[in-house]
PDB file of C-alpha atoms in Angstrom:
ATOM      1  CA  GLN A  17     150.314 183.180  10.288  1.00 82.00           C
ATOM      2  CA  GLN A  18     146.469 183.492  10.305  1.00 91.00           C
ATOM      3  CA  PRO A  19     145.101 186.112  12.474  1.00 95.00           C
ATOM      4  CA  VAL A  20     143.353 185.208  15.143  1.00 96.00           C
ATOM      5  CA  GLN A  21     139.492 186.021  15.418  1.00 97.00           C
ATOM      6  CA  SER A  22     137.219 186.161  18.196  1.00 96.00           C
ATOM      7  CA  PRO A  23     135.007 185.428  19.538  1.00 97.00           C
ATOM      8  CA  GLN A  24     134.285 182.247  17.121  1.00 96.00           C
ATOM      9  CA  ALA A  25     130.429 182.788  17.350  1.00 97.00           C
ATOM     10  CA  VAL A  26     128.171 184.973  18.157  1.00 97.00           C
ATOM     11  CA  ILE A  27     124.348 184.476  19.005  1.00 97.00           C
ATOM     12  CA  LEU A  28     122.106 187.925  18.952  1.00 96.00           C
ATOM     13  CA  ARG A  29     118.757 189.191  18.867  1.00 97.00           C
ATOM     14  CA  GLU A  30     117.740 192.221  16.534  1.00 97.00           C
ATOM     15  CA  GLY A  31     118.804 195.591  18.172  1.00 96.00           C
ATOM     16  CA  GLU A  32     122.056 193.930  19.887  1.00 97.00           C
ATOM     17  CA  ASP A  33     125.353 194.761  19.650  1.00 96.00           C
ATOM     18  CA  ALA A  34     128.372 192.955  18.685  1.00 96.00           C
ATOM     19  CA  VAL A  35     131.939 192.930  18.945  1.00 97.00           C
ATOM     20  CA  ILE A  36     134.080 190.807  16.898  1.00 97.00           C
ATOM     21  CA  ASN A  37     138.197 191.155  17.320  1.00 97.00           C
ATOM     22  CA  CYS A  38     140.600 190.444  15.508  1.00 97.00           C
ATOM     23  CA  SER A  39     144.274 190.120  16.303  1.00 96.00           C
ATOM     24  CA  SER A  40     147.874 189.542  14.070  1.00 94.00           C
ATOM     25  CA  SER A  41     151.370 188.764  15.620  1.00 91.00           C
ATOM     26  CA  LYS A  42     152.803 190.882  12.671  1.00 89.00           C
ATOM     27  CA  ALA A  43     152.946 194.470  12.396  1.00 88.00           C
ATOM     28  CA  LEU A  44     150.262 195.106   9.715  1.00 89.00           C
ATOM     29  CA  TYR A  45     149.602 197.506   7.100  1.00 89.00           C
ATOM     30  CA  SER A  46     145.878 196.875   6.285  1.00 91.00           C
ATOM     31  CA  VAL A  47     142.773 195.302   8.174  1.00 93.00           C
ATOM     32  CA  HIS A  48     140.077 194.087   6.133  1.00 94.00           C
ATOM     33  CA  TRP A  49     136.774 193.400   6.575  1.00 95.00           C
ATOM     34  CA  TYR A  50     134.099 190.994   4.775  1.00 96.00           C
ATOM     35  CA  ARG A  51     131.019 188.742   5.388  1.00 97.00           C
ATOM     36  CA  GLN A  52     129.708 185.524   4.275  1.00 97.00           C
ATOM     37  CA  LYS A  53     126.453 184.387   3.772  1.00 96.00           C
ATOM     38  CA  HIS A  54     126.179 180.898   3.899  1.00 93.00           C
ATOM     39  CA  GLY A  55     126.632 179.430   0.111  1.00 92.00           C
ATOM     40  CA  GLU A  56     127.655 182.296  -1.244  1.00 96.00           C
ATOM     41  CA  ALA A  57     130.991 184.653  -2.078  1.00 96.00           C
ATOM     42  CA  PRO A  58     132.491 187.019   0.369  1.00 97.00           C
ATOM     43  CA  VAL A  59     131.706 190.264   0.598  1.00 95.00           C
ATOM     44  CA  PHE A  60     133.674 193.486   0.791  1.00 93.00           C
ATOM     45  CA  LEU A  61     133.465 195.646   3.922  1.00 93.00           C
ATOM     46  CA  MET A  62     135.679 197.829   5.281  1.00 90.00           C
ATOM     47  CA  ILE A  63     139.764 198.824   5.146  1.00 91.00           C
ATOM     48  CA  LEU A  64     141.050 200.197   7.060  1.00 91.00           C
ATOM     49  CA  LEU A  65     145.054 201.067   6.636  1.00 86.00           C
ATOM     50  CA  LYS A  66     147.830 201.813   8.610  1.00 79.00           C
ATOM     51  CA  GLY A  67     147.678 205.601   9.731  1.00 73.00           C
ATOM     52  CA  GLY A  68     144.222 205.753   8.294  1.00 67.00           C
ATOM     53  CA  GLU A  69     141.470 206.508  10.694  1.00 64.00           C
ATOM     54  CA  GLN A  70     138.044 204.253  12.146  1.00 64.00           C
ATOM     55  CA  LYS A  71     135.586 203.430   9.473  1.00 65.00           C
ATOM     56  CA  GLY A  72     132.196 203.003   8.991  1.00 64.00           C
ATOM     57  CA  HIS A  73     129.386 201.807   6.900  1.00 68.00           C
ATOM     58  CA  ASP A  74     125.958 201.832   7.543  1.00 72.00           C
ATOM     59  CA  LYS A  75     125.868 200.486  12.061  1.00 83.00           C
ATOM     60  CA  ILE A  76     128.955 198.890  11.107  1.00 89.00           C
ATOM     61  CA  SER A  77     132.444 199.957  11.880  1.00 91.00           C
ATOM     62  CA  ALA A  78     135.729 199.418  12.727  1.00 92.00           C
ATOM     63  CA  SER A  79     138.838 200.682  14.688  1.00 90.00           C
ATOM     64  CA  PHE A  80     142.392 199.479  13.749  1.00 91.00           C
ATOM     65  CA  ASN A  81     145.105 199.829  17.071  1.00 89.00           C
ATOM     66  CA  GLU A  82     148.492 200.040  15.012  1.00 86.00           C
ATOM     67  CA  LYS A  83     150.618 199.396  18.675  1.00 87.00           C
ATOM     68  CA  LYS A  84     148.619 195.986  19.748  1.00 89.00           C
ATOM     69  CA  GLN A  85     148.179 194.960  15.464  1.00 91.00           C
ATOM     70  CA  GLN A  86     144.372 194.310  16.550  1.00 93.00           C
ATOM     71  CA  SER A  87     140.953 195.479  14.692  1.00 94.00           C
ATOM     72  CA  SER A  88     138.140 195.617  16.280  1.00 94.00           C
ATOM     73  CA  LEU A  89     134.844 195.552  13.818  1.00 95.00           C
ATOM     74  CA  TYR A  90     131.623 196.914  15.582  1.00 94.00           C
ATOM     75  CA  LEU A  91     128.060 195.841  15.082  1.00 94.00           C
ATOM     76  CA  THR A  92     125.280 198.062  16.119  1.00 93.00           C
ATOM     77  CA  ALA A  93     121.498 197.407  16.997  1.00 94.00           C
ATOM     78  CA  SER A  94     122.028 194.234  14.632  1.00 94.00           C
ATOM     79  CA  GLN A  95     119.774 193.142  12.324  1.00 94.00           C
ATOM     80  CA  LEU A  96     118.545 189.590  10.220  1.00 96.00           C
ATOM     81  CA  SER A  97     120.535 190.406   7.323  1.00 94.00           C
ATOM     82  CA  TYR A  98     124.087 190.741   9.850  1.00 96.00           C
ATOM     83  CA  SER A  99     123.649 186.855  10.370  1.00 97.00           C
ATOM     84  CA  GLY A 100     126.651 185.384   8.799  1.00 97.00           C
ATOM     85  CA  THR A 101     130.376 184.878   8.868  1.00 97.00           C
ATOM     86  CA  TYR A 102     132.743 187.877   9.468  1.00 97.00           C
ATOM     87  CA  PHE A 103     136.377 187.324   8.183  1.00 97.00           C
ATOM     88  CA  CYS A 104     138.780 190.118   9.125  1.00 96.00           C
ATOM     89  CA  GLY A 105     141.857 189.613   6.612  1.00 94.00           C
ATOM     90  CA  THR A 106     145.185 191.250   7.561  1.00 93.00           C
ATOM     91  CA  ARG A 107     148.456 192.499   5.323  1.00 91.00           C
ATOM     92  CA  SER A 108     151.617 192.919   7.024  1.00 88.00           C
ATOM     93  CA  LEU A 109     154.301 195.726   5.871  1.00 83.00           C
ATOM     94  CA  ASN A 110     156.299 194.441   2.926  1.00 81.00           C
ATOM     95  CA  THR A 111     154.387 191.641   1.535  1.00 83.00           C
ATOM     96  CA  ASP A 112     151.333 191.749  -0.886  1.00 83.00           C
ATOM     97  CA  LYS A 113     149.700 188.034   0.592  1.00 86.00           C
ATOM     98  CA  LEU A 114     146.597 188.618   1.958  1.00 89.00           C
ATOM     99  CA  ILE A 115     145.965 186.545   4.985  1.00 93.00           C
ATOM    100  CA  PHE A 116     142.286 185.620   6.356  1.00 95.00           C
ATOM    101  CA  GLY A 117     140.757 184.965  10.158  1.00 95.00           C
ATOM    102  CA  THR A 118     138.968 181.847  10.575  1.00 95.00           C
ATOM    103  CA  GLY A 119     136.201 183.682  11.352  1.00 96.00           C
ATOM    104  CA  THR A 120     133.963 184.607  13.566  1.00 97.00           C
ATOM    105  CA  ARG A 121     130.071 182.669  13.204  1.00 97.00           C
ATOM    106  CA  LEU A 122     127.262 185.945  13.762  1.00 97.00           C
ATOM    107  CA  GLN A 123     123.272 184.662  14.239  1.00 97.00           C
ATOM    108  CA  VAL A 124     120.976 187.151  14.703  1.00 97.00           C
ATOM    109  CA  PHE A 125     117.482 186.133  15.515  1.00 96.00           C
ATOM    110  CA  PRO A 126     114.336 188.068  16.136  1.00 94.00           C
TER     111      PRO A 126
ATOM    112  CA  GLU B  10     127.465 194.373 -14.640  1.00 85.00           C
ATOM    113  CA  ALA B  11     130.967 194.233 -13.153  1.00 83.00           C
ATOM    114  CA  GLN B  12     131.672 190.746 -12.228  1.00 94.00           C
ATOM    115  CA  VAL B  13     133.649 187.584 -11.543  1.00 97.00           C
ATOM    116  CA  THR B  14     133.166 184.031 -13.361  1.00 97.00           C
ATOM    117  CA  GLN B  15     134.424 181.391 -12.919  1.00 98.00           C
ATOM    118  CA  ASN B  16     133.909 177.798 -14.778  1.00 97.00           C
ATOM    119  CA  PRO B  17     133.067 175.532 -13.746  1.00 97.00           C
ATOM    120  CA  ARG B  18     131.163 176.134 -10.787  1.00 97.00           C
ATOM    121  CA  TYR B  19     130.969 172.613  -9.609  1.00 97.00           C
ATOM    122  CA  LEU B  20     133.410 169.751 -10.568  1.00 97.00           C
ATOM    123  CA  ILE B  21     134.333 165.971  -9.212  1.00 97.00           C
ATOM    124  CA  THR B  22     137.231 164.385 -10.110  1.00 96.00           C
ATOM    125  CA  VAL B  23     139.871 161.788 -10.068  1.00 97.00           C
ATOM    126  CA  THR B  24     143.546 161.974  -8.420  1.00 97.00           C
ATOM    127  CA  GLY B  25     145.737 162.797 -11.052  1.00 96.00           C
ATOM    128  CA  LYS B  26     143.434 163.929 -13.549  1.00 97.00           C
ATOM    129  CA  LYS B  27     144.991 167.800 -14.605  1.00 97.00           C
ATOM    130  CA  LEU B  28     142.080 170.110 -14.333  1.00 97.00           C
ATOM    131  CA  THR B  29     142.016 173.773 -14.939  1.00 98.00           C
ATOM    132  CA  VAL B  30     139.271 176.374 -13.445  1.00 98.00           C
ATOM    133  CA  THR B  31     139.131 179.755 -14.874  1.00 98.00           C
ATOM    134  CA  CYS B  32     138.305 182.891 -13.503  1.00 98.00           C
ATOM    135  CA  SER B  33     137.867 186.161 -15.281  1.00 98.00           C
ATOM    136  CA  GLN B  34     137.126 189.516 -14.702  1.00 97.00           C
ATOM    137  CA  ASN B  35     135.477 192.536 -16.898  1.00 96.00           C
ATOM    138  CA  MET B  36     136.449 195.601 -14.095  1.00 96.00           C
ATOM    139  CA  ASN B  37     140.196 196.200 -15.643  1.00 95.00           C
ATOM    140  CA  HIS B  38     141.650 195.428 -12.413  1.00 96.00           C
ATOM    141  CA  GLU B  39     145.197 195.352 -11.741  1.00 95.00           C
ATOM    142  CA  TYR B  40     144.789 192.359  -8.457  1.00 95.00           C
ATOM    143  CA  MET B  41     143.596 189.484  -8.581  1.00 97.00           C
ATOM    144  CA  SER B  42     143.725 186.225  -5.728  1.00 97.00           C
ATOM    145  CA  TRP B  43     142.769 182.395  -5.798  1.00 98.00           C
ATOM    146  CA  TYR B  44     141.755 181.609  -2.423  1.00 98.00           C
ATOM    147  CA  ARG B  45     140.659 177.636  -0.586  1.00 98.00           C
ATOM    148  CA  GLN B  46     137.970 178.150   1.560  1.00 97.00           C
ATOM    149  CA  ASP B  47     137.446 174.710   4.345  1.00 96.00           C
ATOM    150  CA  PRO B  48     136.263 174.199   7.413  1.00 92.00           C
ATOM    151  CA  GLY B  49     137.467 175.480  10.485  1.00 89.00           C
ATOM    152  CA  LEU B  50     140.434 177.390   8.357  1.00 92.00           C
ATOM    153  CA  GLY B  51     138.594 180.200   6.785  1.00 92.00           C
ATOM    154  CA  LEU B  52     139.828 181.616   3.611  1.00 95.00           C
ATOM    155  CA  ARG B  53     143.706 180.662   2.673  1.00 95.00           C
ATOM    156  CA  GLN B  54     145.730 182.355  -0.931  1.00 95.00           C
ATOM    157  CA  ILE B  55     147.801 180.379  -2.813  1.00 97.00           C
ATOM    158  CA  TYR B  56     148.570 182.566  -5.389  1.00 97.00           C
ATOM    159  CA  TYR B  57     147.970 186.431  -6.653  1.00 96.00           C
ATOM    160  CA  SER B  58     148.864 188.684  -9.525  1.00 96.00           C
ATOM    161  CA  MET B  59     149.690 192.152  -9.521  1.00 93.00           C
ATOM    162  CA  ASN B  60     148.789 192.197 -13.137  1.00 92.00           C
ATOM    163  CA  VAL B  61     149.997 190.612 -16.500  1.00 93.00           C
ATOM    164  CA  GLU B  62     153.418 187.968 -16.492  1.00 90.00           C
ATOM    165  CA  VAL B  63     153.304 189.063 -11.814  1.00 92.00           C
ATOM    166  CA  THR B  64     151.759 186.080 -10.184  1.00 95.00           C
ATOM    167  CA  ASP B  65     152.996 185.546  -6.480  1.00 94.00           C
ATOM    168  CA  LYS B  66     152.556 182.294  -3.793  1.00 94.00           C
ATOM    169  CA  GLY B  67     149.973 182.476  -1.306  1.00 93.00           C
ATOM    170  CA  ASP B  68     150.164 180.300   1.884  1.00 91.00           C
ATOM    171  CA  VAL B  69     148.979 177.722   0.196  1.00 95.00           C
ATOM    172  CA  PRO B  70     150.822 177.340  -3.425  1.00 96.00           C
ATOM    173  CA  GLU B  71     152.200 173.603  -3.172  1.00 97.00           C
ATOM    174  CA  GLY B  72     149.882 171.584  -5.805  1.00 97.00           C
ATOM    175  CA  TYR B  73     148.956 174.693  -7.841  1.00 98.00           C
ATOM    176  CA  LYS B  74     149.989 176.380 -10.931  1.00 98.00           C
ATOM    177  CA  VAL B  75     148.268 179.948 -12.155  1.00 97.00           C
ATOM    178  CA  SER B  76     148.963 182.492 -15.125  1.00 95.00           C
ATOM    179  CA  ARG B  77     148.196 185.878 -15.849  1.00 97.00           C
ATOM    180  CA  LYS B  78     148.935 186.197 -19.748  1.00 96.00           C
ATOM    181  CA  GLU B  79     145.676 188.537 -19.932  1.00 96.00           C
ATOM    182  CA  LYS B  80     144.470 191.268 -17.788  1.00 96.00           C
ATOM    183  CA  ARG B  81     141.091 190.129 -17.470  1.00 97.00           C
ATOM    184  CA  ASN B  82     141.897 186.351 -16.673  1.00 97.00           C
ATOM    185  CA  PHE B  83     143.407 184.217 -13.940  1.00 98.00           C
ATOM    186  CA  PRO B  84     143.095 180.204 -14.423  1.00 98.00           C
ATOM    187  CA  LEU B  85     143.696 177.909 -11.620  1.00 98.00           C
ATOM    188  CA  ILE B  86     145.737 175.120 -12.411  1.00 98.00           C
ATOM    189  CA  LEU B  87     145.883 171.579 -10.644  1.00 97.00           C
ATOM    190  CA  GLU B  88     148.264 169.085 -12.681  1.00 96.00           C
ATOM    191  CA  SER B  89     147.476 166.006 -10.692  1.00 97.00           C
ATOM    192  CA  PRO B  90     144.897 166.724  -8.607  1.00 97.00           C
ATOM    193  CA  SER B  91     144.744 164.941  -4.884  1.00 97.00           C
ATOM    194  CA  PRO B  92     141.247 164.003  -2.540  1.00 97.00           C
ATOM    195  CA  ASN B  93     143.431 166.789  -0.128  1.00 97.00           C
ATOM    196  CA  GLN B  94     142.419 169.289  -2.316  1.00 98.00           C
ATOM    197  CA  THR B  95     139.001 168.485  -2.252  1.00 98.00           C
ATOM    198  CA  SER B  96     137.703 172.567  -1.280  1.00 98.00           C
ATOM    199  CA  LEU B  97     135.626 175.629  -1.848  1.00 98.00           C
ATOM    200  CA  TYR B  98     137.410 178.199  -4.598  1.00 98.00           C
ATOM    201  CA  PHE B  99     136.884 180.835  -4.895  1.00 98.00           C
ATOM    202  CA  CYS B 100     138.776 183.598  -7.016  1.00 98.00           C
ATOM    203  CA  ALA B 101     138.904 187.792  -6.324  1.00 97.00           C
ATOM    204  CA  SER B 102     139.752 190.441  -7.940  1.00 97.00           C
ATOM    205  CA  ALA B 103     140.748 194.230  -6.539  1.00 94.00           C
ATOM    206  CA  LEU B 104     141.153 197.683  -8.701  1.00 93.00           C
ATOM    207  CA  THR B 105     144.946 197.388  -6.577  1.00 86.00           C
ATOM    208  CA  ARG B 106     146.337 195.104  -4.033  1.00 81.00           C
ATOM    209  CA  VAL B 107     145.103 197.280  -1.150  1.00 80.00           C
ATOM    210  CA  GLY B 108     141.466 197.517  -2.633  1.00 84.00           C
ATOM    211  CA  GLU B 109     138.255 195.634  -1.579  1.00 89.00           C
ATOM    212  CA  GLN B 110     138.550 192.469  -3.514  1.00 93.00           C
ATOM    213  CA  TYR B 111     135.491 191.323  -5.240  1.00 96.00           C
ATOM    214  CA  PHE B 112     134.852 187.447  -4.874  1.00 97.00           C
ATOM    215  CA  GLY B 113     133.202 184.943  -7.918  1.00 97.00           C
ATOM    216  CA  PRO B 114     130.638 182.545  -7.253  1.00 97.00           C
ATOM    217  CA  GLY B 115     132.690 179.682  -6.095  1.00 97.00           C
ATOM    218  CA  THR B 116     134.156 176.577  -7.723  1.00 98.00           C
ATOM    219  CA  ARG B 117     133.337 173.925  -5.513  1.00 98.00           C
ATOM    220  CA  LEU B 118     136.382 170.369  -6.528  1.00 98.00           C
ATOM    221  CA  THR B 119     135.980 166.968  -5.134  1.00 98.00           C
ATOM    222  CA  VAL B 120     139.096 164.950  -5.569  1.00 98.00           C
ATOM    223  CA  THR B 121     137.880 161.265  -5.437  1.00 97.00           C
TER     224      THR B 121
END
């Protein structure tokens, strides 16, 4: 069962912040975040493991709420280069399948 | 250069004509996986492999086969392609099953 991402789309001005959420109905072992620019392959952003810490990557960070099986991706002071579609992938306990959400399209304008 | 390569990048074929999409990685990764991407559906895992000779079904394995005879290669085989397999296919690899996945450039397949 695919995780649910929200919102489906976000439009921002440069410098604004955004939050993308990822929610699963299953107990999760890990959450993976990727960004895909138009016409390109997905690129890894970060992984959050059960029991792990909140991760950060430049001005992009993420959290993992194990009790709610939810993860949030935080983009602060957005840049034009942040535009793209963001996917969360979830791995449940006792499985090696990685199931991706349907994506959140983020557009940053000058 | 560390990379995942896929061939061909574009393929147009007819229903029922067997085809193979190759995937190769030069990073000595244990884990490899195939995904298909369709508008509005995100990335869906077809098959994955934990190591040589170890493969397992992902979420949408019907109509596909894979093999992992060598660590670096993980070909995707469509024995009898159908129009509903028209899609963008990505191969990916990772050092371990929980690690960062490196994606290939994608193969756009059209089945008429």
